[in-house]
Tab-separated table of C-alpha atoms in Angstrom:
chain	number	residue	atom	x	y	z
A	128	MET	CA	12.283	-10.400	4.682
A	129	GLN	CA	11.234	-13.495	2.726
A	130	ASP	CA	13.285	-14.984	-0.072
A	131	VAL	CA	11.797	-13.318	-3.137
A	132	SER	CA	12.729	-16.302	-5.307
A	133	VAL	CA	10.360	-18.474	-3.283
A	134	LEU	CA	7.485	-16.154	-4.130
A	135	ASN	CA	8.205	-15.418	-7.756
A	136	ASN	CA	8.010	-18.870	-9.314
A	137	HIS	CA	6.200	-18.111	-12.562
A	138	LEU	CA	8.651	-15.801	-14.290
A	139	ARG	CA	9.520	-15.705	-17.954
A	140	PRO	CA	13.170	-15.392	-19.005
A	141	VAL	CA	14.311	-11.808	-19.241
A	142	SER	CA	13.509	-10.588	-22.737
A	143	SER	CA	15.589	-8.294	-24.899
A	144	ARG	CA	12.366	-6.519	-25.883
A	145	PRO	CA	11.501	-3.262	-24.125
A	146	SER	CA	9.663	-3.692	-20.854
A	147	HIS	CA	7.224	-1.462	-19.016
A	148	LYS	CA	8.155	-0.176	-15.567
A	149	LEU	CA	5.903	-0.190	-12.514
A	150	ILE	CA	7.111	1.297	-9.225
A	151	LEU	CA	5.205	0.470	-6.047
A	152	VAL	CA	5.747	2.407	-2.828
A	153	ARG	CA	4.023	1.925	0.487
A	154	HIS	CA	3.337	5.333	2.045
A	155	GLY	CA	5.759	6.690	4.618
A	156	GLU	CA	5.240	5.779	8.252
A	157	SER	CA	1.929	7.087	9.599
A	158	GLN	CA	1.332	8.334	13.125
A	159	TRP	CA	-0.509	5.099	13.900
A	160	ASN	CA	2.287	2.950	12.455
A	161	ASP	CA	4.519	4.718	14.940
A	162	SER	CA	2.014	4.080	17.757
A	163	ASN	CA	1.542	0.402	16.789
A	164	LEU	CA	-2.202	0.778	16.117
A	165	PHE	CA	-4.334	-0.930	13.478
A	166	CYS	CA	-4.954	1.778	10.900
A	167	GLY	CA	-6.914	0.455	7.914
A	168	TRP	CA	-9.295	3.079	6.536
A	169	CYS	CA	-8.822	5.557	9.394
A	170	ASP	CA	-7.416	8.672	7.753
A	171	VAL	CA	-4.223	9.104	9.741
A	172	PRO	CA	-1.465	11.490	8.560
A	173	LEU	CA	2.219	10.760	8.194
A	174	SER	CA	4.570	10.962	11.135
A	175	HIS	CA	7.660	13.139	10.833
A	176	ARG	CA	9.644	9.988	10.100
A	177	GLY	CA	7.095	9.124	7.420
A	178	GLU	CA	7.642	12.463	5.696
A	179	ILE	CA	11.373	11.774	5.614
A	180	GLU	CA	10.755	8.248	4.288
A	181	ALA	CA	8.619	9.617	1.458
A	182	GLU	CA	11.290	12.160	0.564
A	183	ASN	CA	13.933	9.422	0.554
A	184	ALA	CA	11.692	7.278	-1.655
A	185	GLY	CA	11.633	10.071	-4.216
A	186	LYS	CA	15.403	10.406	-4.056
A	187	LEU	CA	15.831	6.662	-4.599
A	188	ILE	CA	13.594	6.712	-7.670
A	189	LEU	CA	15.483	9.694	-9.056
A	190	GLU	CA	18.968	8.356	-8.351
A	191	LYS	CA	18.500	4.637	-9.002
A	192	THR	CA	16.190	4.648	-12.019
A	193	SER	CA	15.946	8.102	-13.651
A	194	LEU	CA	12.406	7.048	-14.612
A	195	HIS	CA	9.724	9.651	-15.238
A	196	PRO	CA	6.263	8.791	-13.829
A	197	VAL	CA	3.561	9.512	-16.393
A	198	SER	CA	0.881	8.760	-13.786
A	199	ILE	CA	0.921	8.632	-9.988
A	200	TYR	CA	-1.824	6.518	-8.431
A	201	THR	CA	-2.894	6.884	-4.798
A	202	SER	CA	-5.686	5.764	-2.524
A	203	PHE	CA	-8.225	8.136	-0.973
A	204	LEU	CA	-6.272	8.132	2.296
A	205	ASP	CA	-4.158	11.128	3.312
A	206	ARG	CA	-1.027	9.137	4.130
A	207	SER	CA	-0.946	7.817	0.563
A	208	ILE	CA	-1.707	11.185	-1.044
A	209	GLU	CA	0.721	13.084	1.185
A	210	SER	CA	3.506	10.596	0.433
A	211	ALA	CA	2.850	10.876	-3.304
A	212	HIS	CA	3.106	14.664	-3.225
A	213	ILE	CA	6.350	14.538	-1.247
A	214	ILE	CA	7.786	12.048	-3.752
A	215	ALA	CA	6.653	14.266	-6.635
A	216	SER	CA	8.341	17.291	-5.080
A	217	THR	CA	11.598	15.320	-5.150
A	218	LEU	CA	11.190	14.014	-8.696
A	219	PHE	CA	10.081	17.280	-10.314
A	220	PRO	CA	12.238	20.345	-9.499
A	221	ASP	CA	9.449	22.875	-10.086
A	222	TYR	CA	6.718	20.891	-8.350
A	223	THR	CA	6.532	23.031	-5.210
A	224	THR	CA	6.355	26.282	-7.186
A	225	ASN	CA	4.062	25.045	-9.955
A	226	PRO	CA	2.030	22.074	-8.642
A	227	ALA	CA	-0.856	22.766	-11.035
A	228	ARG	CA	1.368	21.656	-13.902
A	229	TYR	CA	1.356	18.140	-12.473
A	230	GLU	CA	-2.261	17.826	-11.351
A	231	THR	CA	-3.218	15.566	-14.241
A	232	LYS	CA	-0.582	13.034	-13.203
A	233	PHE	CA	-2.384	12.217	-9.953
A	234	VAL	CA	-5.164	9.636	-9.930
A	235	SER	CA	-6.834	8.711	-6.619
A	236	SER	CA	-9.177	5.795	-6.010
A	237	TRP	CA	-10.674	4.247	-2.878
A	238	LYS	CA	-10.016	0.896	-4.548
A	239	LEU	CA	-6.341	1.354	-3.671
A	240	ASN	CA	-7.143	1.972	0.007
A	241	GLU	CA	-5.534	-0.076	2.734
A	242	ARG	CA	-7.346	-3.198	3.815
A	243	HIS	CA	-10.298	-2.374	6.100
A	244	TYR	CA	-9.433	-3.872	9.490
A	245	GLY	CA	-12.999	-3.685	10.763
A	246	ALA	CA	-13.451	-3.363	14.510
A	247	LEU	CA	-9.687	-3.689	15.031
A	248	GLN	CA	-9.034	-0.215	13.632
A	249	GLY	CA	-7.557	2.087	16.249
A	250	LEU	CA	-6.685	-0.740	18.622
A	251	ASP	CA	-3.168	-1.416	19.852
A	252	LYS	CA	-1.696	-4.427	18.053
A	253	SER	CA	0.134	-5.636	21.150
A	254	GLN	CA	-3.080	-5.516	23.183
A	255	VAL	CA	-5.034	-7.410	20.517
A	256	LEU	CA	-2.274	-10.030	20.411
A	257	LYS	CA	-2.436	-10.383	24.182
A	258	GLU	CA	-6.228	-10.758	24.150
A	259	VAL	CA	-6.673	-13.252	21.306
A	260	GLY	CA	-3.316	-15.042	21.137
A	261	PRO	CA	-0.771	-15.272	18.312
A	262	GLU	CA	-2.693	-17.738	16.113
A	263	LYS	CA	-5.844	-15.645	15.733
A	264	TYR	CA	-3.835	-12.413	15.670
A	265	MET	CA	-1.747	-13.596	12.731
A	266	PHE	CA	-4.811	-15.089	11.015
A	267	TRP	CA	-6.527	-11.705	11.104
A	268	ARG	CA	-3.383	-9.794	10.218
A	269	ARG	CA	-1.543	-11.877	7.629
A	270	SER	CA	-3.528	-14.836	6.244
A	271	TYR	CA	-5.006	-14.526	2.773
A	272	ASP	CA	-8.577	-15.305	3.823
A	273	GLY	CA	-8.619	-13.976	7.396
A	274	VAL	CA	-11.507	-11.528	7.962
A	275	PRO	CA	-11.246	-9.361	11.111
A	276	PRO	CA	-14.269	-8.638	13.336
A	277	LEU	CA	-16.476	-6.345	11.273
A	278	ALA	CA	-17.078	-2.682	12.028
A	279	GLU	CA	-20.681	-1.638	12.632
A	280	SER	CA	-20.724	0.293	9.350
A	281	SER	CA	-18.338	1.156	6.533
A	282	GLY	CA	-18.198	4.728	7.828
A	283	SER	CA	-17.035	3.955	11.343
A	284	ALA	CA	-14.236	2.108	13.047
A	285	GLY	CA	-16.726	-0.171	14.769
A	286	ALA	CA	-16.038	-0.837	18.422
A	287	ILE	CA	-13.183	1.613	18.667
A	288	GLU	CA	-15.214	4.364	20.359
A	289	ALA	CA	-16.058	2.034	23.224
A	290	ARG	CA	-12.473	0.924	23.719
A	291	VAL	CA	-10.315	3.959	22.964
A	292	SER	CA	-10.430	7.177	24.969
A	293	ASP	CA	-7.399	9.076	23.668
A	294	PRO	CA	-8.837	12.090	21.754
A	295	GLU	CA	-5.854	12.069	19.378
A	296	ILE	CA	-6.888	8.549	18.354
A	297	LEU	CA	-10.625	9.172	18.329
A	298	LYS	CA	-10.401	12.058	15.867
A	299	TYR	CA	-9.240	9.631	13.163
A	300	SER	CA	-11.671	6.857	14.051
A	301	THR	CA	-14.458	7.918	11.696
A	302	ILE	CA	-13.814	7.609	8.000
A	303	ALA	CA	-13.913	10.970	6.207
A	304	THR	CA	-17.215	10.284	4.467
A	305	ALA	CA	-16.996	13.365	2.216
A	306	LYS	CA	-14.322	11.570	0.211
A	307	TYR	CA	-16.736	8.747	-0.581
A	308	LYS	CA	-19.827	10.747	-1.589
A	309	GLY	CA	-19.616	9.560	-5.174
A	310	VAL	CA	-19.169	5.913	-4.218
A	311	ASP	CA	-21.994	3.401	-3.904
A	312	GLN	CA	-22.122	2.924	-0.134
A	313	ASP	CA	-22.970	-0.754	-0.587
A	314	GLU	CA	-19.531	-1.236	-2.130
A	315	LEU	CA	-17.680	0.045	0.931
A	316	PRO	CA	-16.492	-2.707	3.287
A	317	ARG	CA	-16.879	-3.112	7.053
A	318	GLY	CA	-13.857	-5.387	7.220
A	319	GLU	CA	-11.795	-7.302	4.674
A	320	SER	CA	-9.464	-10.215	4.161
A	321	LEU	CA	-6.548	-9.789	1.782
A	322	GLU	CA	-8.468	-11.991	-0.648
A	323	MET	CA	-11.381	-9.536	-0.601
A	324	VAL	CA	-9.018	-6.603	-1.153
A	325	LEU	CA	-7.510	-8.286	-4.194
A	326	GLN	CA	-10.580	-9.801	-5.810
A	327	THR	CA	-13.214	-7.123	-5.199
A	328	ARG	CA	-11.239	-3.949	-5.830
A	329	VAL	CA	-7.466	-4.031	-6.428
A	330	ARG	CA	-7.412	-6.582	-9.246
A	331	PRO	CA	-10.357	-5.068	-11.172
A	332	TYR	CA	-8.924	-1.569	-10.771
A	333	PHE	CA	-5.489	-2.661	-11.922
A	334	GLU	CA	-6.854	-4.482	-14.960
A	335	GLU	CA	-9.264	-1.733	-15.986
A	336	VAL	CA	-7.244	1.398	-15.192
A	337	ILE	CA	-3.580	0.901	-14.305
A	338	ARG	CA	-2.716	-1.901	-16.739
A	339	PRO	CA	-3.607	0.039	-19.924
A	340	ASP	CA	-1.715	3.046	-18.589
A	341	LEU	CA	1.313	0.887	-17.779
A	342	LEU	CA	1.396	-0.819	-21.177
A	343	GLY	CA	1.315	2.590	-22.837
A	344	THR	CA	4.571	3.727	-21.232
A	345	LYS	CA	7.719	4.250	-23.289
A	346	ASP	CA	11.434	4.175	-22.505
A	347	ALA	CA	12.396	6.163	-19.390
A	348	GLU	CA	8.725	6.315	-18.330
A	349	CYS	CA	6.996	4.479	-15.509
A	350	ILE	CA	3.774	4.204	-13.579
A	351	LEU	CA	4.055	5.021	-9.870
A	352	VAL	CA	1.618	3.595	-7.331
A	353	VAL	CA	1.875	5.052	-3.820
A	354	ALA	CA	-0.434	2.979	-1.692
A	355	HIS	CA	-0.513	0.631	1.299
A	356	GLY	CA	0.890	-2.631	2.590
A	357	SER	CA	-2.164	-4.704	1.694
A	358	THR	CA	-2.585	-3.015	-1.689
A	359	ILE	CA	0.985	-3.835	-2.635
A	360	ARG	CA	0.787	-7.381	-1.265
A	361	SER	CA	-2.339	-7.858	-3.388
A	362	LEU	CA	-0.644	-6.585	-6.532
A	363	ILE	CA	2.432	-8.753	-5.985
A	364	LYS	CA	0.270	-11.823	-5.372
A	365	TYR	CA	-1.658	-11.113	-8.562
A	366	LEU	CA	1.290	-10.269	-10.818
A	367	TYR	CA	3.568	-13.055	-9.557
A	368	ASN	CA	0.928	-15.693	-8.817
A	369	VAL	CA	2.109	-15.989	-5.211
A	370	SER	CA	0.550	-18.860	-3.263
A	371	ASN	CA	-1.877	-18.220	-0.411
A	372	GLU	CA	0.684	-19.678	1.975
A	373	ASN	CA	3.634	-17.625	0.781
A	374	ILE	CA	1.736	-14.345	0.746
A	375	GLN	CA	1.496	-14.584	4.540
A	376	ARG	CA	5.271	-14.149	4.687
A	377	LEU	CA	5.351	-11.029	2.551
A	378	ASN	CA	5.837	-7.837	4.575
A	379	ILE	CA	5.956	-4.464	2.840
A	380	PRO	CA	8.146	-1.773	4.451
A	381	THR	CA	7.064	1.860	4.523
A	382	GLY	CA	8.644	4.303	2.092
A	383	SER	CA	10.728	1.756	0.180
A	384	PRO	CA	10.188	1.739	-3.615
A	385	LEU	CA	10.165	-1.543	-5.499
A	386	LEU	CA	10.473	-1.889	-9.263
A	387	ILE	CA	8.609	-4.367	-11.466
A	388	ASP	CA	9.306	-4.885	-15.174
A	389	VAL	CA	6.479	-6.349	-17.252
A	390	ASP	CA	6.236	-7.402	-20.890
A	391	GLU	CA	3.616	-6.445	-23.468
A	392	ASN	CA	1.143	-8.814	-21.791
A	393	CYS	CA	1.763	-7.287	-18.351
A	394	VAL	CA	3.613	-10.398	-17.198
A	395	PRO	CA	6.679	-9.759	-14.988
A	396	VAL	CA	9.925	-10.570	-16.784
A	397	ASN	CA	12.044	-10.804	-13.644
A	398	GLU	CA	11.872	-10.652	-9.876
A	399	TYR	CA	10.773	-7.370	-8.394
A	400	THR	CA	13.615	-5.412	-6.860
A	401	TYR	CA	13.743	-2.925	-4.013
A	402	LEU	CA	15.751	0.167	-4.865
A	403	ASP	CA	17.294	-0.002	-1.381
A	404	PRO	CA	17.482	-3.749	-0.602
A	405	SER	CA	19.122	-3.464	2.820
A	406	GLY	CA	16.759	-0.721	3.964
A	407	ALA	CA	13.765	-2.690	2.690
A	408	LYS	CA	14.915	-5.812	4.517
A	409	ALA	CA	15.158	-3.937	7.818
A	410	GLY	CA	11.800	-2.250	7.224
A	411	ALA	CA	10.065	-5.532	6.367
A	412	GLU	CA	11.400	-7.118	9.540
A	413	LYS	CA	9.968	-4.223	11.538
A	414	VAL	CA	6.547	-4.770	9.937
A	415	LYS	CA	6.751	-8.510	10.589
A	416	ASN	CA	7.310	-7.962	14.309
A	417	GLN	CA	4.540	-5.404	14.893
A	418	GLY	CA	2.578	-6.344	17.980
A	419	PHE	CA	5.215	-8.735	19.284
A	420	HIS	CA	7.468	-6.070	20.829
């Protein structure tokens, strides 16, 4: 995992004034993470390991911070929502018996979705690497402005149907359009760079919705965002003013909560910290090497 101090070079000195707490968690491992496939907007559920990771994330938040989430933000994708509910069941003792009590805490938005990987969705990362070589593979996968080959429409995984025959993969290849009925279809992407994710949806959503919620938190409260690797990379780039070059080196592990303290202007007052640093380091290394093993 990269040296965080290299990334976070615009920090203010730690203030004695109360700060506001933001916890970011990438969803637990999905079935396609486990299979080494590009996932993006394909609505793939958690693997068994992912369910355990989400449960452990909740335990870490409970044991390491004792913070109480006043709002829990997720994407429209099942792996994000499922992880959030597992975390909630760990944080709130009566959640499983009285989930309705906590319904108002959950806020879902497609603007927190994973990056749309276009026509790469559903393809094996190792096979794509073999076909296009490491330079283009890493440009598509990790560069700030790298746009993958576009899908034919926002509601499909593009060329996947012509290249993938496994029915277990094909059943997730079409985006669940019912979830997006209230969304202007012209807004939905067919493929995105990280820059597009940040500038067209994550940054505006954070500034308009999450930021006011975060700045309204009090002592022992926090905002919890359970989202995706690209969503979290976007937020870290935005909050910490990470360079385009350094953001390529940032890998977000699944199911590992990180804590950010911000001041009254929503400026971070210190480096973000993983609640399980050693576990996060191992998880980030695993993400970094996807496709190469």
